[in-house]
């Protein structure tokens, strides 16, 4: 599918070189549509190959007839996953051509802005696309922070059942998103450095670069927070283990004198008064119970139990 918009925000014939089209959007184009695009625009073969090839991360290249930038962002940032979407931008003088497999989540919202006061040129369209794509990282950060708070609450609520797998999965996803933001930041930085722009457009694209810079810094901060969450989880596990060992030590200490007494009275000597005493058995049990109660009370008083 190929669609186009003019400076008035209306559809137009993008194949007419004299049309007022400033944005031509191609989503999953067929072979015949690609041939029509080649006939209308002087698309460099290497740039088109990169745009059609799956797996490319964000990058910027400058060709004789146009600028080319591939911008990969997050497809479902609010869901907290790392699924991505990619939009390729070909910047010709006065016209922007976007190429994608199935569009992008922010494509239609920018499409509605074309023709308004602030979106009347191809570079203004490019700014809006890059800016909206950059915002997906902040939506991911907000969702990730919310999930991090919930994970911290679960750690304190379920101290007996700790599993570090969830933390490691979050760390793996965060590392992927951090790499994605860094690649997008590098692509926009090269675009700012090599494109010939007037002052207004320079300010716009610097704003996109600043957004990506802040996103990478926030992602680095989340990585530190995640490391702190893992340390907290391990500390709670160690604390729980110490409590278990303390309880086992206290129980062992209570039974230690009882074992000693039982061993003494279990010796097979002929002359042991307690063995022939009428109340010897009751006296032994009373000694056991009294010793255990006194030790348990002492441990409780010292908060060792």
mmCIF file of C-alpha atoms in Angstrom:
data_model
loop_
_atom_site.group_PDB
_atom_site.id
_atom_site.type_symbol
_atom_site.label_atom_id
_atom_site.label_comp_id
_atom_site.label_asym_id
_atom_site.label_seq_id
_atom_site.Cartn_x
_atom_site.Cartn_y
_atom_site.Cartn_z
ATOM 1 C CA UNK A 1 0.000 0.000 0.000
ATOM 2 C CA UNK A 2 1.270 3.467 -0.936
ATOM 3 C CA UNK A 3 -0.335 6.724 0.175
ATOM 4 C CA UNK A 4 0.744 10.357 -0.022
ATOM 5 C CA UNK A 5 -0.124 13.735 1.488
ATOM 6 C CA UNK A 6 0.404 17.290 0.330
ATOM 7 C CA UNK A 7 1.195 20.474 2.207
ATOM 8 C CA UNK A 8 -2.560 21.036 2.609
ATOM 9 C CA UNK A 9 -2.945 17.701 4.374
ATOM 10 C CA UNK A 10 -4.789 16.198 1.415
ATOM 11 C CA UNK A 11 -4.068 13.136 -0.655
ATOM 12 C CA UNK A 12 -2.330 13.649 -3.997
ATOM 13 C CA UNK A 13 -0.757 11.786 -6.905
ATOM 14 C CA UNK A 14 2.678 10.893 -5.586
ATOM 15 C CA UNK A 15 3.815 9.672 -9.016
ATOM 16 C CA UNK A 16 3.450 13.172 -10.481
ATOM 17 C CA UNK A 17 6.751 15.077 -10.078
ATOM 18 C CA UNK A 18 4.802 18.357 -10.128
ATOM 19 C CA UNK A 19 2.501 17.365 -7.265
ATOM 20 C CA UNK A 20 2.654 19.035 -3.855
ATOM 21 C CA UNK A 21 3.380 15.775 -2.084
ATOM 22 C CA UNK A 22 5.645 16.132 0.936
ATOM 23 C CA UNK A 23 5.158 12.643 2.358
ATOM 24 C CA UNK A 24 4.872 9.338 0.534
ATOM 25 C CA UNK A 25 4.271 6.348 2.807
ATOM 26 C CA UNK A 26 4.794 2.787 1.528
ATOM 27 C CA UNK A 27 3.757 -0.116 3.732
ATOM 28 C CA UNK A 28 4.632 -3.658 2.623
ATOM 29 C CA UNK A 29 4.944 -2.564 -1.030
ATOM 30 C CA UNK A 30 4.615 -5.098 -3.803
ATOM 31 C CA UNK A 31 7.235 -5.544 -6.500
ATOM 32 C CA UNK A 32 5.272 -3.383 -8.942
ATOM 33 C CA UNK A 33 4.917 -0.651 -6.321
ATOM 34 C CA UNK A 34 8.657 -0.779 -5.662
ATOM 35 C CA UNK A 35 9.311 -0.336 -9.384
ATOM 36 C CA UNK A 36 7.014 2.690 -9.388
ATOM 37 C CA UNK A 37 8.894 4.150 -6.423
ATOM 38 C CA UNK A 38 12.219 3.636 -8.197
ATOM 39 C CA UNK A 39 10.819 5.357 -11.270
ATOM 40 C CA UNK A 40 9.581 8.353 -9.226
ATOM 41 C CA UNK A 41 12.497 8.734 -6.827
ATOM 42 C CA UNK A 42 16.223 8.312 -7.289
ATOM 43 C CA UNK A 43 16.528 5.736 -4.518
ATOM 44 C CA UNK A 44 20.017 4.382 -4.078
ATOM 45 C CA UNK A 45 20.025 0.576 -4.496
ATOM 46 C CA UNK A 46 22.024 0.000 -1.300
ATOM 47 C CA UNK A 47 19.616 2.122 0.728
ATOM 48 C CA UNK A 48 16.609 0.284 -0.685
ATOM 49 C CA UNK A 49 18.286 -3.055 0.016
ATOM 50 C CA UNK A 50 18.865 -2.056 3.640
ATOM 51 C CA UNK A 51 15.268 -0.851 3.975
ATOM 52 C CA UNK A 52 13.870 -4.143 2.675
ATOM 53 C CA UNK A 53 16.236 -6.396 4.611
ATOM 54 C CA UNK A 54 14.957 -7.674 7.940
ATOM 55 C CA UNK A 55 17.027 -7.305 11.086
ATOM 56 C CA UNK A 56 18.681 -3.930 10.528
ATOM 57 C CA UNK A 57 18.936 -1.757 13.610
ATOM 58 C CA UNK A 58 18.914 2.048 13.520
ATOM 59 C CA UNK A 59 21.468 3.583 11.152
ATOM 60 C CA UNK A 60 22.057 6.678 9.041
ATOM 61 C CA UNK A 61 23.638 6.990 5.575
ATOM 62 C CA UNK A 62 24.081 9.896 3.205
ATOM 63 C CA UNK A 63 23.640 9.250 -0.539
ATOM 64 C CA UNK A 64 23.975 11.641 -3.510
ATOM 65 C CA UNK A 65 20.234 12.031 -4.107
ATOM 66 C CA UNK A 66 18.857 11.634 -0.589
ATOM 67 C CA UNK A 67 19.469 11.065 3.105
ATOM 68 C CA UNK A 68 18.591 7.663 4.534
ATOM 69 C CA UNK A 69 17.835 6.713 8.117
ATOM 70 C CA UNK A 70 16.474 3.482 9.511
ATOM 71 C CA UNK A 71 14.789 3.992 12.870
ATOM 72 C CA UNK A 72 13.991 0.960 15.022
ATOM 73 C CA UNK A 73 11.821 1.516 18.079
ATOM 74 C CA UNK A 74 9.539 -0.455 20.399
ATOM 75 C CA UNK A 75 6.302 -1.867 19.016
ATOM 76 C CA UNK A 76 4.562 -2.485 22.364
ATOM 77 C CA UNK A 77 6.326 -0.276 24.919
ATOM 78 C CA UNK A 78 3.433 -0.245 27.388
ATOM 79 C CA UNK A 79 3.518 -4.030 27.552
ATOM 80 C CA UNK A 80 7.059 -4.021 28.903
ATOM 81 C CA UNK A 81 8.406 -6.338 26.177
ATOM 82 C CA UNK A 82 11.245 -5.843 23.703
ATOM 83 C CA UNK A 83 9.334 -6.376 20.415
ATOM 84 C CA UNK A 84 10.488 -3.834 17.841
ATOM 85 C CA UNK A 85 9.259 -2.089 14.719
ATOM 86 C CA UNK A 86 11.307 -0.401 12.027
ATOM 87 C CA UNK A 87 10.667 2.622 9.826
ATOM 88 C CA UNK A 88 12.997 3.640 6.980
ATOM 89 C CA UNK A 89 13.071 7.303 5.960
ATOM 90 C CA UNK A 90 14.325 8.574 2.572
ATOM 91 C CA UNK A 91 14.741 12.359 2.688
ATOM 92 C CA UNK A 92 14.650 13.970 -0.751
ATOM 93 C CA UNK A 93 14.567 17.736 -1.323
ATOM 94 C CA UNK A 94 11.029 18.699 -0.336
ATOM 95 C CA UNK A 95 9.739 15.113 -0.065
ATOM 96 C CA UNK A 96 10.030 12.350 2.514
ATOM 97 C CA UNK A 97 9.469 8.700 1.603
ATOM 98 C CA UNK A 98 8.822 6.228 4.440
ATOM 99 C CA UNK A 99 9.087 2.482 3.913
ATOM 100 C CA UNK A 100 8.048 -0.219 6.389
ATOM 101 C CA UNK A 101 6.781 -3.781 6.549
ATOM 102 C CA UNK A 102 3.522 -3.117 8.396
ATOM 103 C CA UNK A 103 3.753 0.529 9.337
ATOM 104 C CA UNK A 104 4.578 1.726 12.836
ATOM 105 C CA UNK A 105 2.439 2.296 15.914
ATOM 106 C CA UNK A 106 2.918 6.067 15.689
ATOM 107 C CA UNK A 107 2.606 6.411 11.905
ATOM 108 C CA UNK A 108 -1.117 7.239 11.728
ATOM 109 C CA UNK A 109 -0.937 9.825 14.506
ATOM 110 C CA UNK A 110 1.788 11.725 12.612
ATOM 111 C CA UNK A 111 -0.148 11.280 9.354
ATOM 112 C CA UNK A 112 -3.016 13.289 10.841
ATOM 113 C CA UNK A 113 -0.669 16.164 11.691
ATOM 114 C CA UNK A 114 0.451 16.814 8.108
ATOM 115 C CA UNK A 115 -0.840 20.111 6.784
ATOM 116 C CA UNK A 116 -1.065 21.817 10.141
ATOM 117 C CA UNK A 117 0.948 24.886 11.043
ATOM 118 C CA UNK A 118 3.950 23.036 12.464
ATOM 119 C CA UNK A 119 4.050 20.114 9.980
ATOM 120 C CA UNK A 120 4.275 21.590 6.503
ATOM 121 C CA UNK A 121 7.655 20.405 5.220
ATOM 122 C CA UNK A 122 9.297 17.051 4.718
ATOM 123 C CA UNK A 123 11.839 17.760 7.478
ATOM 124 C CA UNK A 124 9.043 18.660 9.890
ATOM 125 C CA UNK A 125 7.389 15.337 9.068
ATOM 126 C CA UNK A 126 10.715 13.564 9.670
ATOM 127 C CA UNK A 127 11.057 15.318 13.025
ATOM 128 C CA UNK A 128 7.567 14.265 14.116
ATOM 129 C CA UNK A 129 8.247 10.650 13.121
ATOM 130 C CA UNK A 130 11.575 10.491 14.925
ATOM 131 C CA UNK A 131 10.175 12.262 17.967
ATOM 132 C CA UNK A 132 7.178 9.920 18.248
ATOM 133 C CA UNK A 133 9.437 6.912 17.787
ATOM 134 C CA UNK A 134 11.758 8.174 20.527
ATOM 135 C CA UNK A 135 8.840 8.515 22.937
ATOM 136 C CA UNK A 136 8.268 4.751 22.794
ATOM 137 C CA UNK A 137 11.377 4.328 24.938
ATOM 138 C CA UNK A 138 9.910 6.543 27.655
ATOM 139 C CA UNK A 139 6.640 4.605 27.585
ATOM 140 C CA UNK A 140 8.685 1.438 28.031
ATOM 141 C CA UNK A 141 10.594 3.045 30.913
ATOM 142 C CA UNK A 142 7.335 4.012 32.653
ATOM 143 C CA UNK A 143 5.966 0.467 32.275
ATOM 144 C CA UNK A 144 9.270 -1.020 33.427
ATOM 145 C CA UNK A 145 9.397 1.190 36.523
ATOM 146 C CA UNK A 146 5.840 0.190 37.418
ATOM 147 C CA UNK A 147 6.733 -3.489 37.041
ATOM 148 C CA UNK A 148 9.873 -2.914 39.114
ATOM 149 C CA UNK A 149 7.831 -1.471 41.989
ATOM 150 C CA UNK A 150 5.446 -4.427 41.848
ATOM 151 C CA UNK A 151 8.362 -6.868 41.844
ATOM 152 C CA UNK A 152 9.831 -5.168 44.901
ATOM 153 C CA UNK A 153 6.504 -5.452 46.726
ATOM 154 C CA UNK A 154 6.294 -9.152 45.856
ATOM 155 C CA UNK A 155 9.809 -9.713 47.178
ATOM 156 C CA UNK A 156 8.870 -8.300 50.585
ATOM 157 C CA UNK A 157 5.473 -10.032 50.603
ATOM 158 C CA UNK A 158 6.828 -13.479 49.621
ATOM 159 C CA UNK A 159 10.056 -13.640 51.577
ATOM 160 C CA UNK A 160 9.858 -17.420 51.908
ATOM 161 C CA UNK A 161 9.537 -18.024 48.180
ATOM 162 C CA UNK A 162 12.194 -16.086 46.261
ATOM 163 C CA UNK A 163 12.998 -16.727 42.600
ATOM 164 C CA UNK A 164 15.729 -14.703 40.874
ATOM 165 C CA UNK A 165 14.664 -15.830 37.389
ATOM 166 C CA UNK A 166 12.213 -12.937 36.972
ATOM 167 C CA UNK A 167 14.921 -10.405 37.813
ATOM 168 C CA UNK A 168 17.335 -11.932 35.305
ATOM 169 C CA UNK A 169 14.633 -11.912 32.601
ATOM 170 C CA UNK A 170 13.989 -8.231 33.249
ATOM 171 C CA UNK A 171 17.714 -7.574 33.077
ATOM 172 C CA UNK A 172 17.943 -9.337 29.709
ATOM 173 C CA UNK A 173 15.035 -7.321 28.248
ATOM 174 C CA UNK A 174 16.432 -4.078 29.612
ATOM 175 C CA UNK A 175 19.826 -4.732 28.010
ATOM 176 C CA UNK A 176 18.155 -5.246 24.615
ATOM 177 C CA UNK A 177 16.140 -2.035 24.890
ATOM 178 C CA UNK A 178 19.255 -0.144 26.031
ATOM 179 C CA UNK A 179 21.119 -1.314 22.909
ATOM 180 C CA UNK A 180 18.131 -0.335 20.771
ATOM 181 C CA UNK A 181 18.058 3.191 22.227
ATOM 182 C CA UNK A 182 21.827 3.567 21.837
ATOM 183 C CA UNK A 183 21.655 2.611 18.139
ATOM 184 C CA UNK A 184 18.814 5.085 17.550
ATOM 185 C CA UNK A 185 20.781 7.768 19.382
ATOM 186 C CA UNK A 186 23.850 7.132 17.218
ATOM 187 C CA UNK A 187 21.788 7.290 14.002
ATOM 188 C CA UNK A 188 20.141 10.625 14.888
ATOM 189 C CA UNK A 189 23.505 12.007 16.033
ATOM 190 C CA UNK A 190 25.056 11.215 12.636
ATOM 191 C CA UNK A 191 22.021 12.717 10.922
ATOM 192 C CA UNK A 192 22.440 15.958 12.883
ATOM 193 C CA UNK A 193 26.155 16.049 12.104
ATOM 194 C CA UNK A 194 26.054 15.461 8.352
ATOM 195 C CA UNK A 195 22.747 16.913 7.113
ATOM 196 C CA UNK A 196 22.577 20.499 5.911
ATOM 197 C CA UNK A 197 19.815 22.062 7.998
ATOM 198 C CA UNK A 198 18.605 25.538 8.797
ATOM 199 C CA UNK A 199 18.514 26.700 12.398
ATOM 200 C CA UNK A 200 14.870 25.713 13.015
ATOM 201 C CA UNK A 201 15.388 22.155 11.759
ATOM 202 C CA UNK A 202 18.638 21.845 13.706
ATOM 203 C CA UNK A 203 16.744 22.703 16.893
ATOM 204 C CA UNK A 204 14.070 20.114 16.087
ATOM 205 C CA UNK A 205 16.481 17.252 15.478
ATOM 206 C CA UNK A 206 18.592 18.243 18.481
ATOM 207 C CA UNK A 207 15.421 17.855 20.510
ATOM 208 C CA UNK A 208 15.076 14.268 19.218
ATOM 209 C CA UNK A 209 18.701 13.608 20.086
ATOM 210 C CA UNK A 210 18.176 15.025 23.566
ATOM 211 C CA UNK A 211 15.144 12.760 24.025
ATOM 212 C CA UNK A 212 17.200 9.703 23.104
ATOM 213 C CA UNK A 213 20.069 10.826 25.360
ATOM 214 C CA UNK A 214 17.699 11.110 28.311
ATOM 215 C CA UNK A 215 16.162 7.728 27.460
ATOM 216 C CA UNK A 216 19.556 5.996 27.514
ATOM 217 C CA UNK A 217 20.412 7.663 30.837
ATOM 218 C CA UNK A 218 17.099 6.540 32.329
ATOM 219 C CA UNK A 219 17.684 3.009 31.045
ATOM 220 C CA UNK A 220 21.122 3.012 32.674
ATOM 221 C CA UNK A 221 19.474 4.108 35.908
ATOM 222 C CA UNK A 222 16.966 1.266 35.623
ATOM 223 C CA UNK A 223 19.830 -1.162 35.160
ATOM 224 C CA UNK A 224 21.301 0.042 38.454
ATOM 225 C CA UNK A 225 17.879 -0.223 40.119
ATOM 226 C CA UNK A 226 17.520 -3.753 38.820
ATOM 227 C CA UNK A 227 20.936 -4.645 40.191
ATOM 228 C CA UNK A 228 19.849 -3.217 43.551
ATOM 229 C CA UNK A 229 16.651 -5.276 43.400
ATOM 230 C CA UNK A 230 18.680 -8.423 42.813
ATOM 231 C CA UNK A 231 20.958 -7.540 45.732
ATOM 232 C CA UNK A 232 17.876 -6.990 47.891
ATOM 233 C CA UNK A 233 16.481 -10.370 46.893
ATOM 234 C CA UNK A 234 19.747 -12.125 47.683
ATOM 235 C CA UNK A 235 20.004 -10.266 51.002
ATOM 236 C CA UNK A 236 16.516 -11.371 51.993
ATOM 237 C CA UNK A 237 17.361 -14.946 51.059
ATOM 238 C CA UNK A 238 20.509 -14.773 53.201
ATOM 239 C CA UNK A 239 18.521 -13.251 56.041
ATOM 240 C CA UNK A 240 15.957 -16.019 55.796
ATOM 241 C CA UNK A 241 18.738 -18.618 55.775
ATOM 242 C CA UNK A 242 20.303 -17.011 58.852
ATOM 243 C CA UNK A 243 16.949 -17.148 60.641
ATOM 244 C CA UNK A 244 16.585 -20.836 59.809
ATOM 245 C CA UNK A 245 20.110 -21.582 60.983
ATOM 246 C CA UNK A 246 19.507 -19.624 64.187
ATOM 247 C CA UNK A 247 16.355 -21.631 64.890
ATOM 248 C CA UNK A 248 18.101 -24.926 64.199
ATOM 249 C CA UNK A 249 21.016 -23.911 66.442
ATOM 250 C CA UNK A 250 18.648 -23.004 69.273
ATOM 251 C CA UNK A 251 16.812 -26.334 68.964
ATOM 252 C CA UNK A 252 20.117 -28.214 68.923
ATOM 253 C CA UNK A 253 21.286 -26.318 72.012
ATOM 254 C CA UNK A 254 18.076 -27.233 73.861
ATOM 255 C CA UNK A 255 18.534 -30.929 73.114
ATOM 256 C CA UNK A 256 22.262 -30.962 73.898
ATOM 257 C CA UNK A 257 21.913 -31.191 77.750
ATOM 258 C CA UNK A 258 18.990 -33.572 77.326
ATOM 259 C CA UNK A 259 21.186 -35.847 75.249
ATOM 260 C CA UNK A 260 23.891 -35.599 77.917
ATOM 261 C CA UNK A 261 21.500 -36.581 80.721
ATOM 262 C CA UNK A 262 20.037 -39.425 78.670
ATOM 263 C CA UNK A 263 23.562 -40.664 77.963
ATOM 264 C CA UNK A 264 24.539 -40.593 81.648
ATOM 265 C CA UNK A 265 21.459 -42.503 82.778
ATOM 266 C CA UNK A 266 21.840 -44.896 79.882
ATOM 267 C CA UNK A 267 25.207 -46.200 81.079
ATOM 268 C CA UNK A 268 25.115 -49.861 82.180
ATOM 269 C CA UNK A 269 26.734 -49.567 85.599
ATOM 270 C CA UNK A 270 25.490 -51.793 88.406
ATOM 271 C CA UNK A 271 25.518 -49.172 91.160
ATOM 272 C CA UNK A 272 23.409 -46.247 89.921
ATOM 273 C CA UNK A 273 20.937 -45.085 92.643
ATOM 274 C CA UNK A 274 18.510 -43.533 90.172
ATOM 275 C CA UNK A 275 17.969 -46.835 88.352
ATOM 276 C CA UNK A 276 16.555 -48.512 91.450
ATOM 277 C CA UNK A 277 14.739 -45.473 92.819
ATOM 278 C CA UNK A 278 10.960 -45.695 92.682
ATOM 279 C CA UNK A 279 10.627 -42.153 91.273
ATOM 280 C CA UNK A 280 13.736 -42.245 89.086
ATOM 281 C CA UNK A 281 11.837 -42.368 85.773
ATOM 282 C CA UNK A 282 9.629 -39.432 86.756
ATOM 283 C CA UNK A 283 12.674 -37.526 88.017
ATOM 284 C CA UNK A 284 14.424 -38.027 84.643
ATOM 285 C CA UNK A 285 11.441 -36.695 82.715
ATOM 286 C CA UNK A 286 11.105 -33.744 85.051
ATOM 287 C CA UNK A 287 14.803 -32.954 84.542
ATOM 288 C CA UNK A 288 14.386 -33.111 80.775
ATOM 289 C CA UNK A 289 11.326 -30.855 80.711
ATOM 290 C CA UNK A 290 12.721 -28.340 83.193
ATOM 291 C CA UNK A 291 16.018 -28.035 81.339
ATOM 292 C CA UNK A 292 14.283 -27.571 77.976
ATOM 293 C CA UNK A 293 11.844 -24.956 79.358
ATOM 294 C CA UNK A 294 14.598 -22.952 81.067
ATOM 295 C CA UNK A 295 16.775 -22.911 77.929
ATOM 296 C CA UNK A 296 13.812 -21.993 75.685
ATOM 297 C CA UNK A 297 12.837 -19.143 78.040
ATOM 298 C CA UNK A 298 16.409 -17.871 78.098
ATOM 299 C CA UNK A 299 16.654 -17.898 74.287
ATOM 300 C CA UNK A 300 13.309 -16.130 73.995
ATOM 301 C CA UNK A 301 14.400 -13.433 76.429
ATOM 302 C CA UNK A 302 17.602 -12.833 74.450
ATOM 303 C CA UNK A 303 15.575 -12.853 71.170
ATOM 304 C CA UNK A 304 17.548 -15.775 69.835
ATOM 305 C CA UNK A 305 14.387 -17.771 69.216
#
